Amino acid sequence: MKRFILILLTGLMVSASVFAAVTEQEWGNWYGNTGGMEFALSSQNAAGQELTLSCSDKKMTVRLSSRQESWSASSDEGLEKLYLMINQQAYQLENTTLFPNDPVPASIAFEALAHTGARDSIVFTSQQTGDSKPFSARGLSEALRGKTWQDCLNQP
């Protein structure tokens, strides 16, 4: 009987951990999750850099990192002259505005990302990091299909 209870409890714990794990999805060159408790999409470019778009705590954060060179830079670190360039069009990433009725710059960037096409390219740029190598937008609009800026803000 003890063995049966032990097997049952072990099975329940494994089932709970599998249920709690969020399965990562792939869309073209992008992978991650946009539902449930996590909203984070990532892509890698030919130079081995990784670009991650994430939503939590009522804001969108964009992070550029390089595992090969062991560094990262994020839009919530106060970088100067920070933009996402989509086909050479600059989008600011601030999550606040000076005036209450002005659109949040990050919301404009989010909408632009949601409307990218397979041939579009994305570059992370700041005064401190310079320009990243280009990232392909292939699959990004599919990953963001049906997602809104409000969905991003509502992430815990």
PDB file of N, CA, C and O in Angstrom, residues 21-101:
ATOM      1  N   ALA A  21       4.823  23.515 -16.956  1.00  0.00           N
ATOM      2  CA  ALA A  21       5.781  23.929 -17.982  1.00  0.00           C
ATOM      3  C   ALA A  21       5.038  24.458 -19.203  1.00  0.00           C
ATOM      4  O   ALA A  21       4.060  23.886 -19.644  1.00  0.00           O
ATOM      5  N   VAL A  22       5.500  25.560 -19.717  1.00  0.00           N
ATOM      6  CA  VAL A  22       4.898  26.150 -20.902  1.00  0.00           C
ATOM      7  C   VAL A  22       5.712  25.711 -22.111  1.00  0.00           C
ATOM      8  O   VAL A  22       6.919  25.869 -22.138  1.00  0.00           O
ATOM      9  N   THR A  23       5.040  25.148 -23.073  1.00  0.00           N
ATOM     10  CA  THR A  23       5.719  24.674 -24.263  1.00  0.00           C
ATOM     11  C   THR A  23       6.052  25.846 -25.169  1.00  0.00           C
ATOM     12  O   THR A  23       5.195  26.660 -25.472  1.00  0.00           O
ATOM     13  N   GLU A  24       7.303  25.913 -25.562  1.00  0.00           N
ATOM     14  CA  GLU A  24       7.740  26.974 -26.453  1.00  0.00           C
ATOM     15  C   GLU A  24       7.240  26.690 -27.866  1.00  0.00           C
ATOM     16  O   GLU A  24       7.222  25.554 -28.306  1.00  0.00           O
ATOM     17  N   GLN A  25       6.824  27.745 -28.564  1.00  0.00           N
ATOM     18  CA  GLN A  25       6.346  27.604 -29.926  1.00  0.00           C
ATOM     19  C   GLN A  25       7.343  28.247 -30.880  1.00  0.00           C
ATOM     20  O   GLN A  25       8.182  29.042 -30.463  1.00  0.00           O
ATOM     21  N   GLU A  26       7.221  27.925 -32.164  1.00  0.00           N
ATOM     22  CA  GLU A  26       8.074  28.530 -33.193  1.00  0.00           C
ATOM     23  C   GLU A  26       7.214  29.112 -34.296  1.00  0.00           C
ATOM     24  O   GLU A  26       6.222  28.516 -34.696  1.00  0.00           O
ATOM     25  N   TRP A  27       7.626  30.277 -34.763  1.00  0.00           N
ATOM     26  CA  TRP A  27       7.008  30.954 -35.905  1.00  0.00           C
ATOM     27  C   TRP A  27       8.151  31.480 -36.767  1.00  0.00           C
ATOM     28  O   TRP A  27       8.792  32.469 -36.401  1.00  0.00           O
ATOM     29  N   GLY A  28       8.430  30.860 -37.880  1.00  0.00           N
ATOM     30  CA  GLY A  28       9.528  31.316 -38.737  1.00  0.00           C
ATOM     31  C   GLY A  28      10.827  31.377 -37.966  1.00  0.00           C
ATOM     32  O   GLY A  28      11.280  30.387 -37.400  1.00  0.00           O
ATOM     33  N   ASN A  29      11.436  32.562 -37.899  1.00  0.00           N
ATOM     34  CA  ASN A  29      12.703  32.746 -37.180  1.00  0.00           C
ATOM     35  C   ASN A  29      12.511  33.097 -35.707  1.00  0.00           C
ATOM     36  O   ASN A  29      13.485  33.371 -35.012  1.00  0.00           O
ATOM     37  N   TRP A  30      11.272  33.111 -35.221  1.00  0.00           N
ATOM     38  CA  TRP A  30      10.968  33.516 -33.853  1.00  0.00           C
ATOM     39  C   TRP A  30      10.454  32.337 -33.041  1.00  0.00           C
ATOM     40  O   TRP A  30       9.800  31.447 -33.563  1.00  0.00           O
ATOM     41  N   TYR A  31      10.755  32.346 -31.749  1.00  0.00           N
ATOM     42  CA  TYR A  31      10.304  31.287 -30.861  1.00  0.00           C
ATOM     43  C   TYR A  31      10.004  31.886 -29.491  1.00  0.00           C
ATOM     44  O   TYR A  31      10.490  32.966 -29.134  1.00  0.00           O
ATOM     45  N   GLY A  32       9.160  31.203 -28.739  1.00  0.00           N
ATOM     46  CA  GLY A  32       8.803  31.661 -27.405  1.00  0.00           C
ATOM     47  C   GLY A  32       7.347  31.401 -27.098  1.00  0.00           C
ATOM     48  O   GLY A  32       6.742  30.460 -27.600  1.00  0.00           O
ATOM     49  N   ASN A  33       6.767  32.283 -26.281  1.00  0.00           N
ATOM     50  CA  ASN A  33       5.383  32.154 -25.838  1.00  0.00           C
ATOM     51  C   ASN A  33       4.724  33.520 -25.803  1.00  0.00           C
ATOM     52  O   ASN A  33       5.347  34.513 -25.433  1.00  0.00           O
ATOM     53  N   THR A  34       3.453  33.555 -26.155  1.00  0.00           N
ATOM     54  CA  THR A  34       2.700  34.813 -26.093  1.00  0.00           C
ATOM     55  C   THR A  34       1.404  34.639 -25.323  1.00  0.00           C
ATOM     56  O   THR A  34       0.527  35.469 -25.401  1.00  0.00           O
ATOM     57  N   GLY A  35       1.292  33.573 -24.586  1.00  0.00           N
ATOM     58  CA  GLY A  35       0.069  33.340 -23.836  1.00  0.00           C
ATOM     59  C   GLY A  35       0.375  32.839 -22.450  1.00  0.00           C
ATOM     60  O   GLY A  35       1.513  32.528 -22.105  1.00  0.00           O
ATOM     61  N   GLY A  36      -0.655  32.745 -21.647  1.00  0.00           N
ATOM     62  CA  GLY A  36      -0.478  32.254 -20.285  1.00  0.00           C
ATOM     63  C   GLY A  36       0.298  33.225 -19.432  1.00  0.00           C
ATOM     64  O   GLY A  36       0.090  34.427 -19.479  1.00  0.00           O
ATOM     65  N   MET A  37       1.235  32.694 -18.677  1.00  0.00           N
ATOM     66  CA  MET A  37       1.990  33.512 -17.723  1.00  0.00           C
ATOM     67  C   MET A  37       3.240  34.131 -18.325  1.00  0.00           C
ATOM     68  O   MET A  37       3.923  34.901 -17.668  1.00  0.00           O
ATOM     69  N   GLU A  38       3.550  33.814 -19.572  1.00  0.00           N
ATOM     70  CA  GLU A  38       4.775  34.348 -20.173  1.00  0.00           C
ATOM     71  C   GLU A  38       4.478  34.939 -21.544  1.00  0.00           C
ATOM     72  O   GLU A  38       3.725  34.399 -22.324  1.00  0.00           O
ATOM     73  N   PHE A  39       5.092  36.075 -21.807  1.00  0.00           N
ATOM     74  CA  PHE A  39       5.003  36.720 -23.111  1.00  0.00           C
ATOM     75  C   PHE A  39       6.422  37.119 -23.472  1.00  0.00           C
ATOM     76  O   PHE A  39       6.910  38.167 -23.069  1.00  0.00           O
ATOM     77  N   ALA A  40       7.105  36.250 -24.187  1.00  0.00           N
ATOM     78  CA  ALA A  40       8.481  36.530 -24.588  1.00  0.00           C
ATOM     79  C   ALA A  40       8.756  35.844 -25.919  1.00  0.00           C
ATOM     80  O   ALA A  40       8.497  34.654 -26.075  1.00  0.00           O
ATOM     81  N   LEU A  41       9.257  36.604 -26.869  1.00  0.00           N
ATOM     82  CA  LEU A  41       9.613  36.096 -28.192  1.00  0.00           C
ATOM     83  C   LEU A  41      11.078  36.400 -28.450  1.00  0.00           C
ATOM     84  O   LEU A  41      11.544  37.501 -28.151  1.00  0.00           O
ATOM     85  N   SER A  42      11.784  35.447 -29.027  1.00  0.00           N
ATOM     86  CA  SER A  42      13.208  35.623 -29.299  1.00  0.00           C
ATOM     87  C   SER A  42      13.543  35.186 -30.711  1.00  0.00           C
ATOM     88  O   SER A  42      12.841  34.376 -31.310  1.00  0.00           O
ATOM     89  N   SER A  43      14.650  35.740 -31.218  1.00  0.00           N
ATOM     90  CA  SER A  43      15.185  35.360 -32.514  1.00  0.00           C
ATOM     91  C   SER A  43      16.693  35.517 -32.467  1.00  0.00           C
ATOM     92  O   SER A  43      17.209  36.341 -31.708  1.00  0.00           O
ATOM     93  N   GLN A  44      17.376  34.737 -33.271  1.00  0.00           N
ATOM     94  CA  GLN A  44      18.822  34.874 -33.380  1.00  0.00           C
ATOM     95  C   GLN A  44      19.175  35.303 -34.791  1.00  0.00           C
ATOM     96  O   GLN A  44      18.495  34.929 -35.747  1.00  0.00           O
ATOM     97  N   ASN A  45      20.229  36.097 -34.901  1.00  0.00           N
ATOM     98  CA  ASN A  45      20.697  36.515 -36.225  1.00  0.00           C
ATOM     99  C   ASN A  45      21.939  35.708 -36.608  1.00  0.00           C
ATOM    100  O   ASN A  45      22.428  34.875 -35.836  1.00  0.00           O
ATOM    101  N   ALA A  46      22.441  35.966 -37.792  1.00  0.00           N
ATOM    102  CA  ALA A  46      23.594  35.223 -38.310  1.00  0.00           C
ATOM    103  C   ALA A  46      24.855  35.441 -37.472  1.00  0.00           C
ATOM    104  O   ALA A  46      25.758  34.602 -37.480  1.00  0.00           O
ATOM    105  N   ALA A  47      24.929  36.549 -36.729  1.00  0.00           N
ATOM    106  CA  ALA A  47      26.098  36.842 -35.906  1.00  0.00           C
ATOM    107  C   ALA A  47      26.022  36.185 -34.529  1.00  0.00           C
ATOM    108  O   ALA A  47      26.919  36.362 -33.706  1.00  0.00           O
ATOM    109  N   GLY A  48      24.937  35.438 -34.261  1.00  0.00           N
ATOM    110  CA  GLY A  48      24.792  34.780 -32.965  1.00  0.00           C
ATOM    111  C   GLY A  48      24.204  35.670 -31.888  1.00  0.00           C
ATOM    112  O   GLY A  48      24.160  35.288 -30.720  1.00  0.00           O
ATOM    113  N   GLN A  49      23.756  36.859 -32.249  1.00  0.00           N
ATOM    114  CA  GLN A  49      23.095  37.734 -31.286  1.00  0.00           C
ATOM    115  C   GLN A  49      21.651  37.283 -31.125  1.00  0.00           C
ATOM    116  O   GLN A  49      21.062  36.719 -32.044  1.00  0.00           O
ATOM    117  N   GLU A  50      21.082  37.537 -29.954  1.00  0.00           N
ATOM    118  CA  GLU A  50      19.691  37.178 -29.692  1.00  0.00           C
ATOM    119  C   GLU A  50      18.905  38.438 -29.341  1.00  0.00           C
ATOM    120  O   GLU A  50      19.346  39.250 -28.528  1.00  0.00           O
ATOM    121  N   LEU A  51      17.750  38.597 -29.967  1.00  0.00           N
ATOM    122  CA  LEU A  51      16.840  39.701 -29.696  1.00  0.00           C
ATOM    123  C   LEU A  51      15.608  39.118 -29.027  1.00  0.00           C
ATOM    124  O   LEU A  51      15.017  38.162 -29.543  1.00  0.00           O
ATOM    125  N   THR A  52      15.244  39.660 -27.860  1.00  0.00           N
ATOM    126  CA  THR A  52      14.095  39.166 -27.121  1.00  0.00           C
ATOM    127  C   THR A  52      13.129  40.308 -26.855  1.00  0.00           C
ATOM    128  O   THR A  52      13.522  41.351 -26.335  1.00  0.00           O
ATOM    129  N   LEU A  53      11.872  40.090 -27.210  1.00  0.00           N
ATOM    130  CA  LEU A  53      10.784  41.014 -26.928  1.00  0.00           C
ATOM    131  C   LEU A  53       9.958  40.388 -25.822  1.00  0.00           C
ATOM    132  O   LEU A  53       9.468  39.265 -25.986  1.00  0.00           O
ATOM    133  N   SER A  54       9.803  41.071 -24.698  1.00  0.00           N
ATOM    134  CA  SER A  54       9.015  40.487 -23.613  1.00  0.00           C
ATOM    135  C   SER A  54       8.065  41.518 -23.031  1.00  0.00           C
ATOM    136  O   SER A  54       8.328  42.723 -23.087  1.00  0.00           O
ATOM    137  N   CYS A  55       6.974  41.026 -22.500  1.00  0.00           N
ATOM    138  CA  CYS A  55       5.978  41.870 -21.861  1.00  0.00           C
ATOM    139  C   CYS A  55       5.755  41.360 -20.448  1.00  0.00           C
ATOM    140  O   CYS A  55       5.493  40.170 -20.241  1.00  0.00           O
ATOM    141  N   SER A  56       5.876  42.260 -19.481  1.00  0.00           N
ATOM    142  CA  SER A  56       5.575  41.948 -18.080  1.00  0.00           C
ATOM    143  C   SER A  56       5.557  43.259 -17.306  1.00  0.00           C
ATOM    144  O   SER A  56       6.121  44.262 -17.746  1.00  0.00           O
ATOM    145  N   ASP A  57       4.898  43.232 -16.177  1.00  0.00           N
ATOM    146  CA  ASP A  57       4.847  44.405 -15.292  1.00  0.00           C
ATOM    147  C   ASP A  57       4.393  45.672 -16.013  1.00  0.00           C
ATOM    148  O   ASP A  57       4.965  46.743 -15.820  1.00  0.00           O
ATOM    149  N   LYS A  58       3.416  45.538 -16.906  1.00  0.00           N
ATOM    150  CA  LYS A  58       2.802  46.662 -17.620  1.00  0.00           C
ATOM    151  C   LYS A  58       3.771  47.411 -18.535  1.00  0.00           C
ATOM    152  O   LYS A  58       3.692  48.624 -18.702  1.00  0.00           O
ATOM    153  N   LYS A  59       4.734  46.656 -19.128  1.00  0.00           N
ATOM    154  CA  LYS A  59       5.664  47.276 -20.067  1.00  0.00           C
ATOM    155  C   LYS A  59       6.225  46.236 -21.029  1.00  0.00           C
ATOM    156  O   LYS A  59       6.178  45.036 -20.773  1.00  0.00           O
ATOM    157  N   MET A  60       6.757  46.734 -22.133  1.00  0.00           N
ATOM    158  CA  MET A  60       7.474  45.895 -23.086  1.00  0.00           C
ATOM    159  C   MET A  60       8.966  46.169 -22.923  1.00  0.00           C
ATOM    160  O   MET A  60       9.378  47.326 -22.821  1.00  0.00           O
ATOM    161  N   THR A  61       9.743  45.121 -22.904  1.00  0.00           N
ATOM    162  CA  THR A  61      11.192  45.235 -22.794  1.00  0.00           C
ATOM    163  C   THR A  61      11.817  44.543 -24.001  1.00  0.00           C
ATOM    164  O   THR A  61      11.379  43.473 -24.408  1.00  0.00           O
ATOM    165  N   VAL A  62      12.817  45.176 -24.567  1.00  0.00           N
ATOM    166  CA  VAL A  62      13.555  44.590 -25.684  1.00  0.00           C
ATOM    167  C   VAL A  62      14.996  44.409 -25.215  1.00  0.00           C
ATOM    168  O   VAL A  62      15.607  45.333 -24.686  1.00  0.00           O
ATOM    169  N   ARG A  63      15.516  43.186 -25.407  1.00  0.00           N
ATOM    170  CA  ARG A  63      16.869  42.888 -24.933  1.00  0.00           C
ATOM    171  C   ARG A  63      17.683  42.304 -26.079  1.00  0.00           C
ATOM    172  O   ARG A  63      17.228  41.440 -26.817  1.00  0.00           O
ATOM    173  N   LEU A  64      18.893  42.782 -26.214  1.00  0.00           N
ATOM    174  CA  LEU A  64      19.859  42.257 -27.165  1.00  0.00           C
ATOM    175  C   LEU A  64      20.955  41.586 -26.360  1.00  0.00           C
ATOM    176  O   LEU A  64      21.447  42.164 -25.384  1.00  0.00           O
ATOM    177  N   SER A  65      21.326  40.381 -26.748  1.00  0.00           N
ATOM    178  CA  SER A  65      22.394  39.702 -26.022  1.00  0.00           C
ATOM    179  C   SER A  65      23.260  38.906 -26.981  1.00  0.00           C
ATOM    180  O   SER A  65      22.854  38.585 -28.095  1.00  0.00           O
ATOM    181  N   SER A  66      24.452  38.624 -26.509  1.00  0.00           N
ATOM    182  CA  SER A  66      25.392  37.796 -27.268  1.00  0.00           C
ATOM    183  C   SER A  66      26.004  36.805 -26.300  1.00  0.00           C
ATOM    184  O   SER A  66      26.736  37.203 -25.390  1.00  0.00           O
ATOM    185  N   ARG A  67      25.683  35.542 -26.478  1.00  0.00           N
ATOM    186  CA  ARG A  67      26.263  34.505 -25.612  1.00  0.00           C
ATOM    187  C   ARG A  67      27.751  34.340 -25.891  1.00  0.00           C
ATOM    188  O   ARG A  67      28.533  34.086 -24.986  1.00  0.00           O
ATOM    189  N   GLN A  68      28.128  34.492 -27.152  1.00  0.00           N
ATOM    190  CA  GLN A  68      29.528  34.319 -27.529  1.00  0.00           C
ATOM    191  C   GLN A  68      30.412  35.367 -26.852  1.00  0.00           C
ATOM    192  O   GLN A  68      31.530  35.090 -26.459  1.00  0.00           O
ATOM    193  N   GLU A  69      29.882  36.590 -26.730  1.00  0.00           N
ATOM    194  CA  GLU A  69      30.671  37.674 -26.145  1.00  0.00           C
ATOM    195  C   GLU A  69      30.266  37.986 -24.716  1.00  0.00           C
ATOM    196  O   GLU A  69      30.802  38.898 -24.094  1.00  0.00           O
ATOM    197  N   SER A  70      29.283  37.253 -24.169  1.00  0.00           N
ATOM    198  CA  SER A  70      28.820  37.375 -22.776  1.00  0.00           C
ATOM    199  C   SER A  70      28.411  38.795 -22.395  1.00  0.00           C
ATOM    200  O   SER A  70      28.959  39.383 -21.466  1.00  0.00           O
ATOM    201  N   TRP A  71      27.471  39.369 -23.115  1.00  0.00           N
ATOM    202  CA  TRP A  71      26.931  40.675 -22.753  1.00  0.00           C
ATOM    203  C   TRP A  71      25.471  40.762 -23.156  1.00  0.00           C
ATOM    204  O   TRP A  71      24.983  39.981 -23.969  1.00  0.00           O
ATOM    205  N   SER A  72      24.764  41.712 -22.547  1.00  0.00           N
ATOM    206  CA  SER A  72      23.383  41.983 -22.938  1.00  0.00           C
ATOM    207  C   SER A  72      23.073  43.442 -22.663  1.00  0.00           C
ATOM    208  O   SER A  72      23.720  44.093 -21.842  1.00  0.00           O
ATOM    209  N   ALA A  73      22.092  43.965 -23.379  1.00  0.00           N
ATOM    210  CA  ALA A  73      21.629  45.338 -23.195  1.00  0.00           C
ATOM    211  C   ALA A  73      20.108  45.302 -23.298  1.00  0.00           C
ATOM    212  O   ALA A  73      19.557  44.613 -24.157  1.00  0.00           O
ATOM    213  N   SER A  74      19.446  46.046 -22.437  1.00  0.00           N
ATOM    214  CA  SER A  74      17.992  45.986 -22.383  1.00  0.00           C
ATOM    215  C   SER A  74      17.387  47.384 -22.404  1.00  0.00           C
ATOM    216  O   SER A  74      17.978  48.346 -21.909  1.00  0.00           O
ATOM    217  N   SER A  75      16.186  47.478 -22.957  1.00  0.00           N
ATOM    218  CA  SER A  75      15.522  48.778 -23.071  1.00  0.00           C
ATOM    219  C   SER A  75      15.109  49.350 -21.721  1.00  0.00           C
ATOM    220  O   SER A  75      14.784  50.530 -21.630  1.00  0.00           O
ATOM    221  N   ASP A  76      15.145  48.571 -20.664  1.00  0.00           N
ATOM    222  CA  ASP A  76      14.794  49.106 -19.349  1.00  0.00           C
ATOM    223  C   ASP A  76      16.024  49.477 -18.516  1.00  0.00           C
ATOM    224  O   ASP A  76      15.932  49.730 -17.328  1.00  0.00           O
ATOM    225  N   GLU A  77      17.190  49.576 -19.162  1.00  0.00           N
ATOM    226  CA  GLU A  77      18.428  49.920 -18.455  1.00  0.00           C
ATOM    227  C   GLU A  77      18.836  51.375 -18.628  1.00  0.00           C
ATOM    228  O   GLU A  77      19.912  51.766 -18.217  1.00  0.00           O
ATOM    229  N   GLY A  78      18.019  52.185 -19.277  1.00  0.00           N
ATOM    230  CA  GLY A  78      18.345  53.591 -19.445  1.00  0.00           C
ATOM    231  C   GLY A  78      19.391  53.865 -20.515  1.00  0.00           C
ATOM    232  O   GLY A  78      20.147  54.837 -20.419  1.00  0.00           O
ATOM    233  N   LEU A  79      19.445  53.031 -21.535  1.00  0.00           N
ATOM    234  CA  LEU A  79      20.387  53.260 -22.629  1.00  0.00           C
ATOM    235  C   LEU A  79      20.002  54.524 -23.389  1.00  0.00           C
ATOM    236  O   LEU A  79      18.822  54.844 -23.521  1.00  0.00           O
ATOM    237  N   GLU A  80      20.992  55.236 -23.890  1.00  0.00           N
ATOM    238  CA  GLU A  80      20.737  56.470 -24.631  1.00  0.00           C
ATOM    239  C   GLU A  80      20.558  56.190 -26.117  1.00  0.00           C
ATOM    240  O   GLU A  80      21.178  55.281 -26.663  1.00  0.00           O
ATOM    241  N   LYS A  81      19.697  56.994 -26.747  1.00  0.00           N
ATOM    242  CA  LYS A  81      19.422  56.890 -28.179  1.00  0.00           C
ATOM    243  C   LYS A  81      19.101  55.445 -28.564  1.00  0.00           C
ATOM    244  O   LYS A  81      19.675  54.896 -29.495  1.00  0.00           O
ATOM    245  N   LEU A  82      18.174  54.852 -27.818  1.00  0.00           N
ATOM    246  CA  LEU A  82      17.783  53.465 -28.011  1.00  0.00           C
ATOM    247  C   LEU A  82      16.588  53.382 -28.952  1.00  0.00           C
ATOM    248  O   LEU A  82      15.587  54.072 -28.761  1.00  0.00           O
ATOM    249  N   TYR A  83      16.722  52.547 -29.972  1.00  0.00           N
ATOM    250  CA  TYR A  83      15.650  52.358 -30.946  1.00  0.00           C
ATOM    251  C   TYR A  83      15.635  50.921 -31.431  1.00  0.00           C
ATOM    252  O   TYR A  83      16.647  50.226 -31.402  1.00  0.00           O
ATOM    253  N   LEU A  84      14.477  50.525 -31.929  1.00  0.00           N
ATOM    254  CA  LEU A  84      14.382  49.365 -32.800  1.00  0.00           C
ATOM    255  C   LEU A  84      14.215  49.937 -34.185  1.00  0.00           C
ATOM    256  O   LEU A  84      13.373  50.799 -34.408  1.00  0.00           O
ATOM    257  N   MET A  85      15.019  49.499 -35.094  1.00  0.00           N
ATOM    258  CA  MET A  85      14.911  49.935 -36.478  1.00  0.00           C
ATOM    259  C   MET A  85      14.228  48.812 -37.258  1.00  0.00           C
ATOM    260  O   MET A  85      14.721  47.688 -37.268  1.00  0.00           O
ATOM    261  N   ILE A  86      13.091  49.136 -37.854  1.00  0.00           N
ATOM    262  CA  ILE A  86      12.402  48.179 -38.709  1.00  0.00           C
ATOM    263  C   ILE A  86      12.508  48.740 -40.117  1.00  0.00           C
ATOM    264  O   ILE A  86      11.947  49.793 -40.409  1.00  0.00           O
ATOM    265  N   ASN A  87      13.290  48.053 -40.949  1.00  0.00           N
ATOM    266  CA  ASN A  87      13.564  48.551 -42.309  1.00  0.00           C
ATOM    267  C   ASN A  87      14.045  50.002 -42.294  1.00  0.00           C
ATOM    268  O   ASN A  87      13.573  50.838 -43.049  1.00  0.00           O
ATOM    269  N   GLN A  88      14.940  50.296 -41.384  1.00  0.00           N
ATOM    270  CA  GLN A  88      15.579  51.604 -41.246  1.00  0.00           C
ATOM    271  C   GLN A  88      14.640  52.693 -40.720  1.00  0.00           C
ATOM    272  O   GLN A  88      15.006  53.860 -40.711  1.00  0.00           O
ATOM    273  N   GLN A  89      13.444  52.341 -40.272  1.00  0.00           N
ATOM    274  CA  GLN A  89      12.530  53.272 -39.615  1.00  0.00           C
ATOM    275  C   GLN A  89      12.716  53.095 -38.106  1.00  0.00           C
ATOM    276  O   GLN A  89      12.584  51.983 -37.593  1.00  0.00           O
ATOM    277  N   ALA A  90      13.032  54.186 -37.395  1.00  0.00           N
ATOM    278  CA  ALA A  90      13.329  54.105 -35.966  1.00  0.00           C
ATOM    279  C   ALA A  90      12.055  54.137 -35.124  1.00  0.00           C
ATOM    280  O   ALA A  90      11.157  54.942 -35.362  1.00  0.00           O
ATOM    281  N   TYR A  91      12.011  53.253 -34.122  1.00  0.00           N
ATOM    282  CA  TYR A  91      10.910  53.202 -33.167  1.00  0.00           C
ATOM    283  C   TYR A  91      11.476  53.272 -31.761  1.00  0.00           C
ATOM    284  O   TYR A  91      12.331  52.469 -31.385  1.00  0.00           O
ATOM    285  N   GLN A  92      11.004  54.252 -30.993  1.00  0.00           N
ATOM    286  CA  GLN A  92      11.451  54.397 -29.610  1.00  0.00           C
ATOM    287  C   GLN A  92      10.802  53.320 -28.746  1.00  0.00           C
ATOM    288  O   GLN A  92       9.749  52.791 -29.090  1.00  0.00           O
ATOM    289  N   LEU A  93      11.416  53.028 -27.601  1.00  0.00           N
ATOM    290  CA  LEU A  93      10.949  51.926 -26.759  1.00  0.00           C
ATOM    291  C   LEU A  93      10.534  52.342 -25.357  1.00  0.00           C
ATOM    292  O   LEU A  93      10.348  51.491 -24.483  1.00  0.00           O
ATOM    293  N   GLU A  94      10.352  53.646 -25.126  1.00  0.00           N
ATOM    294  CA  GLU A  94       9.931  54.089 -23.801  1.00  0.00           C
ATOM    295  C   GLU A  94       8.516  53.590 -23.509  1.00  0.00           C
ATOM    296  O   GLU A  94       7.662  53.560 -24.382  1.00  0.00           O
ATOM    297  N   ASN A  95       8.276  53.230 -22.267  1.00  0.00           N
ATOM    298  CA  ASN A  95       6.979  52.726 -21.842  1.00  0.00           C
ATOM    299  C   ASN A  95       6.125  53.780 -21.146  1.00  0.00           C
ATOM    300  O   ASN A  95       5.073  53.458 -20.607  1.00  0.00           O
ATOM    301  N   THR A  96       6.582  55.017 -21.143  1.00  0.00           N
ATOM    302  CA  THR A  96       5.824  56.112 -20.544  1.00  0.00           C
ATOM    303  C   THR A  96       5.873  57.331 -21.462  1.00  0.00           C
ATOM    304  O   THR A  96       6.701  57.403 -22.374  1.00  0.00           O
ATOM    305  N   THR A  97       4.990  58.268 -21.191  1.00  0.00           N
ATOM    306  CA  THR A  97       4.960  59.516 -21.950  1.00  0.00           C
ATOM    307  C   THR A  97       4.972  60.686 -20.984  1.00  0.00           C
ATOM    308  O   THR A  97       4.671  60.531 -19.799  1.00  0.00           O
ATOM    309  N   LEU A  98       5.310  61.857 -21.496  1.00  0.00           N
ATOM    310  CA  LEU A  98       5.273  63.061 -20.669  1.00  0.00           C
ATOM    311  C   LEU A  98       3.845  63.541 -20.442  1.00  0.00           C
ATOM    312  O   LEU A  98       3.515  64.064 -19.382  1.00  0.00           O
ATOM    313  N   PHE A  99       3.000  63.358 -21.451  1.00  0.00           N
ATOM    314  CA  PHE A  99       1.631  63.835 -21.377  1.00  0.00           C
ATOM    315  C   PHE A  99       0.661  62.664 -21.438  1.00  0.00           C
ATOM    316  O   PHE A  99       0.839  61.758 -22.269  1.00  0.00           O
ATOM    317  N   PRO A 100      -0.375  62.669 -20.621  1.00  0.00           N
ATOM    318  CA  PRO A 100      -1.274  61.517 -20.506  1.00  0.00           C
ATOM    319  C   PRO A 100      -1.951  61.082 -21.808  1.00  0.00           C
ATOM    320  O   PRO A 100      -2.200  59.904 -21.993  1.00  0.00           O
ATOM    321  N   ASN A 101      -2.249  61.972 -22.714  1.00  0.00           N
ATOM    322  CA  ASN A 101      -2.964  61.606 -23.933  1.00  0.00           C
ATOM    323  C   ASN A 101      -2.050  61.239 -25.101  1.00  0.00           C
ATOM    324  O   ASN A 101      -2.544  60.879 -26.171  1.00  0.00           O
TER     325      ASN A 101
END
